[in-house]
Amino acid sequence: MRTVKTLKFKELESLLENIQKPGRYINKEIGTSSKNLSRIKDPCRIVFTALVFPDIYEVGMSNMGLQILYDIINRSSYFTAERVYSPWLDFEERLREQKVKLFSLENRIFLDCFDIIGFSAQHEMLYTNILNILNLGKIEIIAEKRGKIFPLVCAGGPAVVNPQPLSRFMDFMVVGEAEEVITPILEKVKACKKNCRDKKWFLKEIRKIDGVYIPDFYKFYYFKDGRVRSIEPGYKVKRAVVSDLDKFNIVTTPIIPSIKIIHERFSVEIMRGCRRGCRFCQAGITYRPVRQRNAVSLIKQSIEGIRNTGYDEISFLSLSSADYKDINYLVNGVLSNLKTENLSISLPSLRLDSFNIDIAELIGSGRKTGLTFAPEAGSQRMRDIINKGITEKEMIECAGIAFKKGWEKIKLYFMIGLPFEKYTDIEQIILLVRKVIYTAKDILPRQKLKRFRVNVSINAFNPKPFTAFQWAAQNSVKTLKEKFDYIIRNLPRRNVKLSWTSPYRSKVECALSRGNITTGKVIENAWKAGAKFDNWTDCFKFDAWEEGFRKAGADIDFYTTREIPEDEILPWDIVDIGTKKQFLLKEYKKSIKSSKLQD
Amino acid sequence: MKEVKLRFKFIKRSEYKYLSHLDITRIIIRAVRRAGVKIKYSEGFNPKPKINFSNPIPLGIESLAEYADLVILQDLDAMDFIDMMNTQLPKELKLVKSKVIASKTASLMSDISVCLYSFRLKTLSPGKGFKDGFDGEMGEKVKSHPDILNSILKLEFKKGYNVKDIVFLKLFGYAKIFKERNNRIFKFNNFFGFFQDLIKGYNVRVDYVLKEEMFIFKHNNLKTPMEVVN
């Protein structure tokens, strides 16, 4: 029988000497709910689950998805969930040097002692960290080489909607929303453990559960150049969707981190899905349909959450918060009930067109954090192509409202390298920023103008699976560099702070997101060549990825700068995302038409 | 509304010793909010709770004596405050004392100038060498080090109780310029590196450090921040 081995506190202490931010590796935060090991009579009856976020604590703890699963799992008397995050470089070095296996936070259980390890893959640039964590836990990274059933290794999250890149490493993946499927899956792990079943039995048992993709049960046939020829069997994995969101309350007793993390606030998901149809946006498709939570019960839960946590900031989350039908009622209700709490409200993902005066008034009454808007493109032509239904007039008006209400900081998100983009479209980005600055100069008093700041964030367009642009080509690194250069040269410097993502990183991200079975080998090679924390500017190593592709015999351009013919079988066709491929194609064609209209 | 200023003393132990001063500040403020105690906030654009802590303790050191002054907007008994807070805090971070103080009480940061640390030292080769050394040459070196000149007021040296090779040492760290109005607190980190190096030469290492108390120097006497507000 396997025993649950743990690292003692004393041992942890000796590992923490001279480690940056030791608070990342200790437990005892308020709100943890894993089972107390000393009270577990028979470990054979308990399913030990490791919930892994493959980035550092500060990033991982800011993610709501993992807290939701943690809450669901720990409510059951048969399951226990513990958290694992990527150790930072210094602590990884220490663990390797001292030959100590990676362990969970709560009871410091060694990773290989868990029954099931679930990774949250929020984006593609975390793939190498997943391998690194398995390796730090002394777990074989390649699924078929893991003979024994336990630990089972699985993954979920936005970066597995195309399950191909991680197939090499995972026993199974969950595509879609895990709330309703996590319990049936863990029930099977429990049965498996109790009756000493093997992996094959387990995988067969869970194959019918919505969202479950089991790489072992599918066979992909490829042409020599890497295109998919056929997939067997023909039936698709249906994305798991929670039909009634109100059945799952928001987590009102989340774990409260002890150290400072990225988003230190009480998060409330108000709506899932987005009714806009931006053609580049993957979440807009993969979180369909739009589901609103009930506002009355949200107010109640928000108040409860603020009282339980003591946070002074509440964040209403959704893909487009101002589209939530009862947003004014909700914000009003929460604020009027928590008047004395000095609460500030944040509404990420506001849209310039929907920033109405009422909301500005309401959220403006507390502390003013920056306002973030995503025009995505500078020109009307480009916004029509991507279907971002928003005009310049609306945007400038909204910026004006924000300045009048006292905001001095505004963040604008743009994308370059969008399909059918011309230099005139990029010029328009610069013009739009200028217009925002003029608006501020008109409205803000001189004193405030000194502090006024526009943060302009520019990212390269990545064609993503399950979007209307999934067939489109990404710009080459050379072209992207030229476009970035153009912007850097022409953007006003005063009051503006520009940030952008390396085009090399965007290229890798694109290649991974449109990846196929070979991509698994690429990830493995890149990781072996030293790639990890690829989302961290200082850590990203393009050479490692070049080596990764070369050793796998793959051409990175095949995945990135190639326009995919519409009749080609896509590696992610195995997933039924809920939106028909025909619809996406129709949207793609509309964008082509739109680009020609305004030529 | 009535303003009440509370001074409280709390411990910081075990896992919580790895949390920074700012981490502890946030944890305490959230606990006050959870306890439902009405905090007074500063005026202005970015209101901050009216709370002031004693000087930061180095990361990784346990403490029995951390202090904070908090202004609240309700009439609350100091004992009730302790109870309300302790239901919100883990056992590693608990309030042990609290007192209502005058609003004009001098701030902890400006008042505290002395810290009491105790060290448990482990000798790697048991014997009398360390004690003799400490009484003689080593003690002199400690006292004459430029960085800690005037810092050591008193050294209590105890022989280990049951285990021969463990000795206990109490050290009062004084601020360098404690006579001046602008007091500075004893800088533990400045001393600690030097001290570790020094005792290494005597085959001794520091096994455990505990911050036991902090003092305010008043009328040539050492008073704790709680005593001073009596």
CSV table of N, CA and C in Angstrom, one decimal, chain A residues 178-284:
chain,number,residue,atom,x,y,z
A,178,ALA,N,-15.3,22.6,-14.9
A,178,ALA,CA,-15.1,21.4,-14.1
A,178,ALA,C,-16.0,21.2,-12.9
A,179,GLU,N,-16.8,22.3,-12.6
A,179,GLU,CA,-17.6,22.2,-11.4
A,179,GLU,C,-18.4,20.9,-11.2
A,180,GLU,N,-19.1,20.6,-12.3
A,180,GLU,CA,-20.0,19.5,-12.3
A,180,GLU,C,-19.4,18.1,-12.5
A,181,VAL,N,-18.2,18.1,-13.1
A,181,VAL,CA,-17.6,16.8,-13.5
A,181,VAL,C,-16.6,16.4,-12.5
A,182,ILE,N,-16.1,17.3,-11.7
A,182,ILE,CA,-15.0,16.9,-10.8
A,182,ILE,C,-15.4,15.8,-9.8
A,183,THR,N,-16.6,15.9,-9.3
A,183,THR,CA,-17.1,15.0,-8.3
A,183,THR,C,-17.2,13.6,-8.9
A,184,PRO,N,-17.9,13.4,-10.0
A,184,PRO,CA,-18.0,12.1,-10.6
A,184,PRO,C,-16.6,11.5,-10.9
A,185,ILE,N,-15.7,12.3,-11.4
A,185,ILE,CA,-14.3,11.8,-11.7
A,185,ILE,C,-13.7,11.3,-10.4
A,186,LEU,N,-13.8,12.1,-9.3
A,186,LEU,CA,-13.1,11.7,-8.1
A,186,LEU,C,-13.8,10.5,-7.4
A,187,GLU,N,-15.1,10.4,-7.7
A,187,GLU,CA,-15.8,9.1,-7.2
A,187,GLU,C,-15.2,7.9,-7.8
A,188,LYS,N,-14.8,8.0,-9.1
A,188,LYS,CA,-14.2,6.9,-9.8
A,188,LYS,C,-12.8,6.6,-9.3
A,189,VAL,N,-12.1,7.7,-8.9
A,189,VAL,CA,-10.7,7.5,-8.4
A,189,VAL,C,-10.9,6.7,-7.0
A,190,LYS,N,-11.9,7.1,-6.3
A,190,LYS,CA,-12.2,6.5,-5.0
A,190,LYS,C,-12.5,5.0,-5.2
A,191,ALA,N,-13.3,4.7,-6.2
A,191,ALA,CA,-13.7,3.3,-6.4
A,191,ALA,C,-12.4,2.5,-6.9
A,192,CYS,N,-11.6,3.2,-7.7
A,192,CYS,CA,-10.4,2.6,-8.2
A,192,CYS,C,-9.5,2.2,-7.1
A,193,LYS,N,-9.4,3.1,-6.1
A,193,LYS,CA,-8.5,2.9,-5.0
A,193,LYS,C,-9.0,1.8,-4.1
A,194,LYS,N,-10.2,1.8,-3.9
A,194,LYS,CA,-10.9,0.9,-2.9
A,194,LYS,C,-10.8,-0.5,-3.5
A,195,ASN,N,-11.0,-0.7,-4.8
A,195,ASN,CA,-11.1,-2.0,-5.4
A,195,ASN,C,-9.8,-2.4,-6.1
A,196,CYS,N,-8.7,-1.6,-5.9
A,196,CYS,CA,-7.4,-1.8,-6.6
A,196,CYS,C,-7.6,-2.1,-8.1
A,197,ARG,N,-8.3,-1.2,-8.8
A,197,ARG,CA,-8.4,-1.3,-10.2
A,197,ARG,C,-7.2,-0.7,-10.9
A,198,ASP,N,-7.1,-1.0,-12.2
A,198,ASP,CA,-5.9,-0.4,-12.9
A,198,ASP,C,-6.4,0.9,-13.7
A,199,LYS,N,-5.4,1.5,-14.4
A,199,LYS,CA,-5.6,2.7,-15.1
A,199,LYS,C,-6.6,2.6,-16.2
A,200,LYS,N,-6.5,1.5,-16.9
A,200,LYS,CA,-7.4,1.2,-18.0
A,200,LYS,C,-8.9,1.2,-17.6
A,201,TRP,N,-9.1,0.5,-16.5
A,201,TRP,CA,-10.5,0.5,-15.9
A,201,TRP,C,-11.0,1.9,-15.6
A,202,PHE,N,-10.1,2.6,-14.9
A,202,PHE,CA,-10.5,4.0,-14.5
A,202,PHE,C,-10.8,4.9,-15.7
A,203,LEU,N,-9.9,4.8,-16.7
A,203,LEU,CA,-10.2,5.7,-17.9
A,203,LEU,C,-11.4,5.3,-18.6
A,204,LYS,N,-11.7,4.0,-18.7
A,204,LYS,CA,-12.9,3.6,-19.3
A,204,LYS,C,-14.2,4.1,-18.5
A,205,GLU,N,-14.0,4.1,-17.2
A,205,GLU,CA,-15.1,4.5,-16.4
A,205,GLU,C,-15.5,6.0,-16.6
A,206,ILE,N,-14.4,6.8,-16.8
A,206,ILE,CA,-14.7,8.2,-16.9
A,206,ILE,C,-14.9,8.8,-18.3
A,207,ARG,N,-14.7,7.9,-19.3
A,207,ARG,CA,-14.7,8.4,-20.7
A,207,ARG,C,-16.0,9.0,-21.1
A,208,LYS,N,-17.1,8.6,-20.5
A,208,LYS,CA,-18.4,9.1,-20.9
A,208,LYS,C,-18.8,10.5,-20.2
A,209,ILE,N,-18.0,10.8,-19.2
A,209,ILE,CA,-18.2,12.1,-18.5
A,209,ILE,C,-18.0,13.3,-19.4
A,210,ASP,N,-18.8,14.2,-19.4
A,210,ASP,CA,-18.7,15.4,-20.3
A,210,ASP,C,-17.3,16.0,-20.1
A,211,GLY,N,-16.7,16.4,-21.2
A,211,GLY,CA,-15.4,17.1,-21.1
A,211,GLY,C,-14.2,16.3,-21.0
A,212,VAL,N,-14.4,15.0,-20.7
A,212,VAL,CA,-13.2,14.2,-20.5
A,212,VAL,C,-12.6,13.7,-21.8
A,213,TYR,N,-11.3,14.0,-22.0
A,213,TYR,CA,-10.6,13.6,-23.2
A,213,TYR,C,-9.5,12.7,-22.7
A,214,ILE,N,-9.5,11.5,-23.3
A,214,ILE,CA,-8.4,10.5,-22.9
A,214,ILE,C,-7.6,10.2,-24.1
A,215,PRO,N,-6.3,10.8,-24.1
A,215,PRO,CA,-5.5,10.7,-25.3
A,215,PRO,C,-5.3,9.2,-25.8
A,216,ASP,N,-5.3,8.3,-24.9
A,216,ASP,CA,-5.0,6.9,-25.2
A,216,ASP,C,-6.1,6.3,-26.0
A,217,PHE,N,-7.3,6.9,-26.0
A,217,PHE,CA,-8.5,6.3,-26.7
A,217,PHE,C,-8.6,6.8,-28.1
A,218,TYR,N,-7.7,7.7,-28.5
A,218,TYR,CA,-7.9,8.3,-29.8
A,218,TYR,C,-6.6,8.0,-30.7
A,219,LYS,N,-6.8,7.9,-31.9
A,219,LYS,CA,-5.7,7.7,-32.8
A,219,LYS,C,-5.7,8.8,-33.9
A,220,PHE,N,-4.6,9.5,-34.0
A,220,PHE,CA,-4.5,10.6,-35.0
A,220,PHE,C,-3.6,10.1,-36.2
A,221,TYR,N,-4.1,10.3,-37.4
A,221,TYR,CA,-3.2,10.0,-38.5
A,221,TYR,C,-2.8,11.3,-39.2
A,222,TYR,N,-1.5,11.4,-39.5
A,222,TYR,CA,-1.0,12.6,-40.0
A,222,TYR,C,-0.4,12.5,-41.5
A,223,PHE,N,-0.5,13.5,-42.2
A,223,PHE,CA,0.3,13.6,-43.5
A,223,PHE,C,1.7,13.9,-43.1
A,224,LYS,N,2.6,13.7,-44.0
A,224,LYS,CA,4.0,13.9,-43.7
A,224,LYS,C,4.4,15.3,-43.3
A,225,ASP,N,3.6,16.3,-43.8
A,225,ASP,CA,4.0,17.7,-43.5
A,225,ASP,C,3.3,18.1,-42.1
A,226,GLY,N,2.6,17.2,-41.5
A,226,GLY,CA,2.1,17.6,-40.2
A,226,GLY,C,0.6,17.8,-40.1
A,227,ARG,N,0.0,17.9,-41.3
A,227,ARG,CA,-1.5,18.1,-41.3
A,227,ARG,C,-2.1,16.8,-40.8
A,228,VAL,N,-3.3,17.0,-40.2
A,228,VAL,CA,-4.0,15.8,-39.8
A,228,VAL,C,-4.8,15.2,-41.0
A,229,ARG,N,-4.6,13.8,-41.1
A,229,ARG,CA,-5.3,13.2,-42.2
A,229,ARG,C,-6.7,12.6,-41.7
A,230,SER,N,-6.6,12.0,-40.6
A,230,SER,CA,-7.9,11.5,-40.0
A,230,SER,C,-7.8,11.3,-38.5
A,231,ILE,N,-8.9,11.2,-37.8
A,231,ILE,CA,-8.9,11.0,-36.4
A,231,ILE,C,-9.9,9.8,-36.2
A,232,GLU,N,-9.5,8.9,-35.3
A,232,GLU,CA,-10.3,7.8,-35.0
A,232,GLU,C,-10.4,7.6,-33.5
A,233,PRO,N,-11.5,7.3,-32.9
A,233,PRO,CA,-12.8,7.2,-33.5
A,233,PRO,C,-13.4,8.6,-33.8
A,234,GLY,N,-14.5,8.6,-34.5
A,234,GLY,CA,-15.0,9.9,-35.0
A,234,GLY,C,-15.7,10.8,-33.9
A,235,TYR,N,-16.2,10.1,-32.8
A,235,TYR,CA,-17.0,11.0,-31.9
A,235,TYR,C,-16.1,12.0,-31.1
A,236,LYS,N,-16.8,13.1,-30.8
A,236,LYS,CA,-16.1,14.2,-30.2
A,236,LYS,C,-16.3,14.3,-28.7
A,237,VAL,N,-15.3,15.0,-28.1
A,237,VAL,CA,-15.4,15.2,-26.7
A,237,VAL,C,-16.3,16.5,-26.5
A,238,LYS,N,-17.4,16.3,-25.7
A,238,LYS,CA,-18.3,17.4,-25.5
A,238,LYS,C,-17.8,18.3,-24.4
A,239,ARG,N,-17.6,19.6,-24.6
A,239,ARG,CA,-17.1,20.5,-23.6
A,239,ARG,C,-18.1,20.4,-22.4
A,240,ALA,N,-17.6,20.3,-21.2
A,240,ALA,CA,-18.4,20.3,-20.0
A,240,ALA,C,-18.9,21.8,-19.7
A,241,VAL,N,-20.2,21.9,-19.6
A,241,VAL,CA,-20.8,23.2,-19.3
A,241,VAL,C,-21.8,23.1,-18.1
A,242,VAL,N,-21.6,24.1,-17.3
A,242,VAL,CA,-22.6,24.2,-16.1
A,242,VAL,C,-23.8,24.9,-16.6
A,243,SER,N,-25.0,24.2,-16.5
A,243,SER,CA,-26.2,24.8,-17.1
A,243,SER,C,-26.7,25.8,-16.2
A,244,ASP,N,-26.8,25.6,-14.9
A,244,ASP,CA,-27.3,26.6,-14.0
A,244,ASP,C,-26.2,27.1,-13.1
A,245,LEU,N,-25.7,28.2,-13.4
A,245,LEU,CA,-24.6,28.8,-12.6
A,245,LEU,C,-25.0,29.0,-11.2
A,246,ASP,N,-26.2,29.4,-10.9
A,246,ASP,CA,-26.6,29.7,-9.6
A,246,ASP,C,-26.7,28.5,-8.6
A,247,LYS,N,-26.5,27.3,-9.3
A,247,LYS,CA,-26.4,26.1,-8.5
A,247,LYS,C,-25.1,26.0,-7.7
A,248,PHE,N,-24.1,26.7,-8.2
A,248,PHE,CA,-22.8,26.8,-7.6
A,248,PHE,C,-22.6,28.2,-7.1
A,249,ASN,N,-22.7,28.4,-5.8
A,249,ASN,CA,-22.5,29.7,-5.2
A,249,ASN,C,-21.0,30.1,-5.4
A,250,ILE,N,-20.8,31.4,-5.4
A,250,ILE,CA,-19.4,31.8,-5.4
A,250,ILE,C,-18.7,31.4,-4.1
A,251,VAL,N,-17.4,31.3,-4.1
A,251,VAL,CA,-16.7,30.8,-2.9
A,251,VAL,C,-16.7,32.0,-1.9
A,252,THR,N,-17.4,31.9,-0.9
A,252,THR,CA,-17.5,33.1,0.1
A,252,THR,C,-16.5,32.9,1.2
A,253,THR,N,-15.8,31.8,1.3
A,253,THR,CA,-14.8,31.6,2.3
A,253,THR,C,-13.5,31.1,1.6
A,254,PRO,N,-13.0,32.0,0.7
A,254,PRO,CA,-11.8,31.6,0.0
A,254,PRO,C,-10.5,31.6,0.9
A,255,ILE,N,-9.5,31.0,0.4
A,255,ILE,CA,-8.2,31.1,1.1
A,255,ILE,C,-7.7,32.5,1.0
A,256,ILE,N,-7.3,33.1,2.2
A,256,ILE,CA,-6.8,34.4,2.1
A,256,ILE,C,-5.3,34.4,2.2
A,257,PRO,N,-4.7,34.8,1.1
A,257,PRO,CA,-3.2,34.6,1.1
A,257,PRO,C,-2.5,35.5,2.2
A,258,SER,N,-1.5,35.0,2.7
A,258,SER,CA,-0.8,35.7,3.8
A,258,SER,C,0.2,36.7,3.2
A,259,ILE,N,0.8,36.4,2.0
A,259,ILE,CA,1.7,37.3,1.4
A,259,ILE,C,0.9,38.1,0.3
A,260,LYS,N,1.6,39.1,-0.2
A,260,LYS,CA,0.9,40.0,-1.2
A,260,LYS,C,0.9,39.2,-2.5
A,261,ILE,N,-0.3,39.1,-3.1
A,261,ILE,CA,-0.4,38.5,-4.4
A,261,ILE,C,-0.8,39.5,-5.4
A,262,ILE,N,-1.0,39.0,-6.7
A,262,ILE,CA,-1.3,39.9,-7.8
A,262,ILE,C,-2.7,40.6,-7.5
A,263,HIS,N,-3.7,39.8,-7.4
A,263,HIS,CA,-5.0,40.4,-7.1
A,263,HIS,C,-5.5,40.1,-5.7
A,264,GLU,N,-5.3,41.1,-4.9
A,264,GLU,CA,-5.7,40.9,-3.5
A,264,GLU,C,-7.1,41.5,-3.3
A,265,ARG,N,-8.1,40.7,-3.5
A,265,ARG,CA,-9.4,41.2,-3.4
A,265,ARG,C,-10.4,40.0,-3.4
A,266,PHE,N,-11.6,40.3,-3.0
A,266,PHE,CA,-12.6,39.3,-3.1
A,266,PHE,C,-13.2,39.3,-4.5
A,267,SER,N,-13.2,38.1,-5.1
A,267,SER,CA,-13.6,38.0,-6.5
A,267,SER,C,-15.0,37.4,-6.6
A,268,VAL,N,-15.8,38.0,-7.4
A,268,VAL,CA,-17.2,37.6,-7.6
A,268,VAL,C,-17.4,37.4,-9.1
A,269,GLU,N,-17.6,36.2,-9.4
A,269,GLU,CA,-18.0,35.9,-10.9
A,269,GLU,C,-19.5,36.2,-11.0
A,270,ILE,N,-19.7,37.2,-11.9
A,270,ILE,CA,-21.2,37.6,-12.0
A,270,ILE,C,-21.8,37.0,-13.2
A,271,MET,N,-21.0,36.7,-14.2
A,271,MET,CA,-21.5,36.2,-15.4
A,271,MET,C,-20.5,35.3,-16.1
A,272,ARG,N,-20.9,34.3,-16.8
A,272,ARG,CA,-20.0,33.5,-17.6
A,272,ARG,C,-20.4,33.6,-19.0
A,273,GLY,N,-19.4,33.7,-19.9
A,273,GLY,CA,-19.7,33.9,-21.3
A,273,GLY,C,-19.8,35.3,-21.7
A,274,CYS,N,-19.8,35.6,-23.0
A,274,CYS,CA,-19.8,37.0,-23.4
A,274,CYS,C,-20.7,37.1,-24.6
A,275,ARG,N,-21.6,38.1,-24.6
A,275,ARG,CA,-22.5,38.2,-25.8
A,275,ARG,C,-21.9,38.9,-27.0
A,276,ARG,N,-20.7,39.5,-26.8
A,276,ARG,CA,-20.1,40.1,-27.9
A,276,ARG,C,-19.5,39.0,-28.8
A,277,GLY,N,-19.2,39.4,-30.0
A,277,GLY,CA,-18.6,38.3,-30.9
A,277,GLY,C,-17.3,38.7,-31.5
A,278,CYS,N,-16.4,39.1,-30.7
A,278,CYS,CA,-15.1,39.5,-31.2
A,278,CYS,C,-14.4,38.3,-31.8
A,279,ARG,N,-14.0,38.5,-33.1
A,279,ARG,CA,-13.6,37.3,-33.8
A,279,ARG,C,-12.2,36.7,-33.4
A,280,PHE,N,-11.4,37.4,-32.7
A,280,PHE,CA,-10.1,36.9,-32.2
A,280,PHE,C,-10.3,36.2,-30.9
A,281,CYS,N,-11.4,36.4,-30.2
A,281,CYS,CA,-11.5,36.0,-28.8
A,281,CYS,C,-11.9,34.6,-28.6
A,282,GLN,N,-11.0,33.8,-28.0
A,282,GLN,CA,-11.3,32.4,-27.7
A,282,GLN,C,-12.3,32.2,-26.6
A,283,ALA,N,-12.1,33.0,-25.5
A,283,ALA,CA,-13.0,32.9,-24.4
A,283,ALA,C,-14.5,33.2,-24.8
A,284,GLY,N,-14.7,34.1,-25.7
A,284,GLY,CA,-16.0,34.4,-26.2
A,284,GLY,C,-16.7,33.2,-26.7
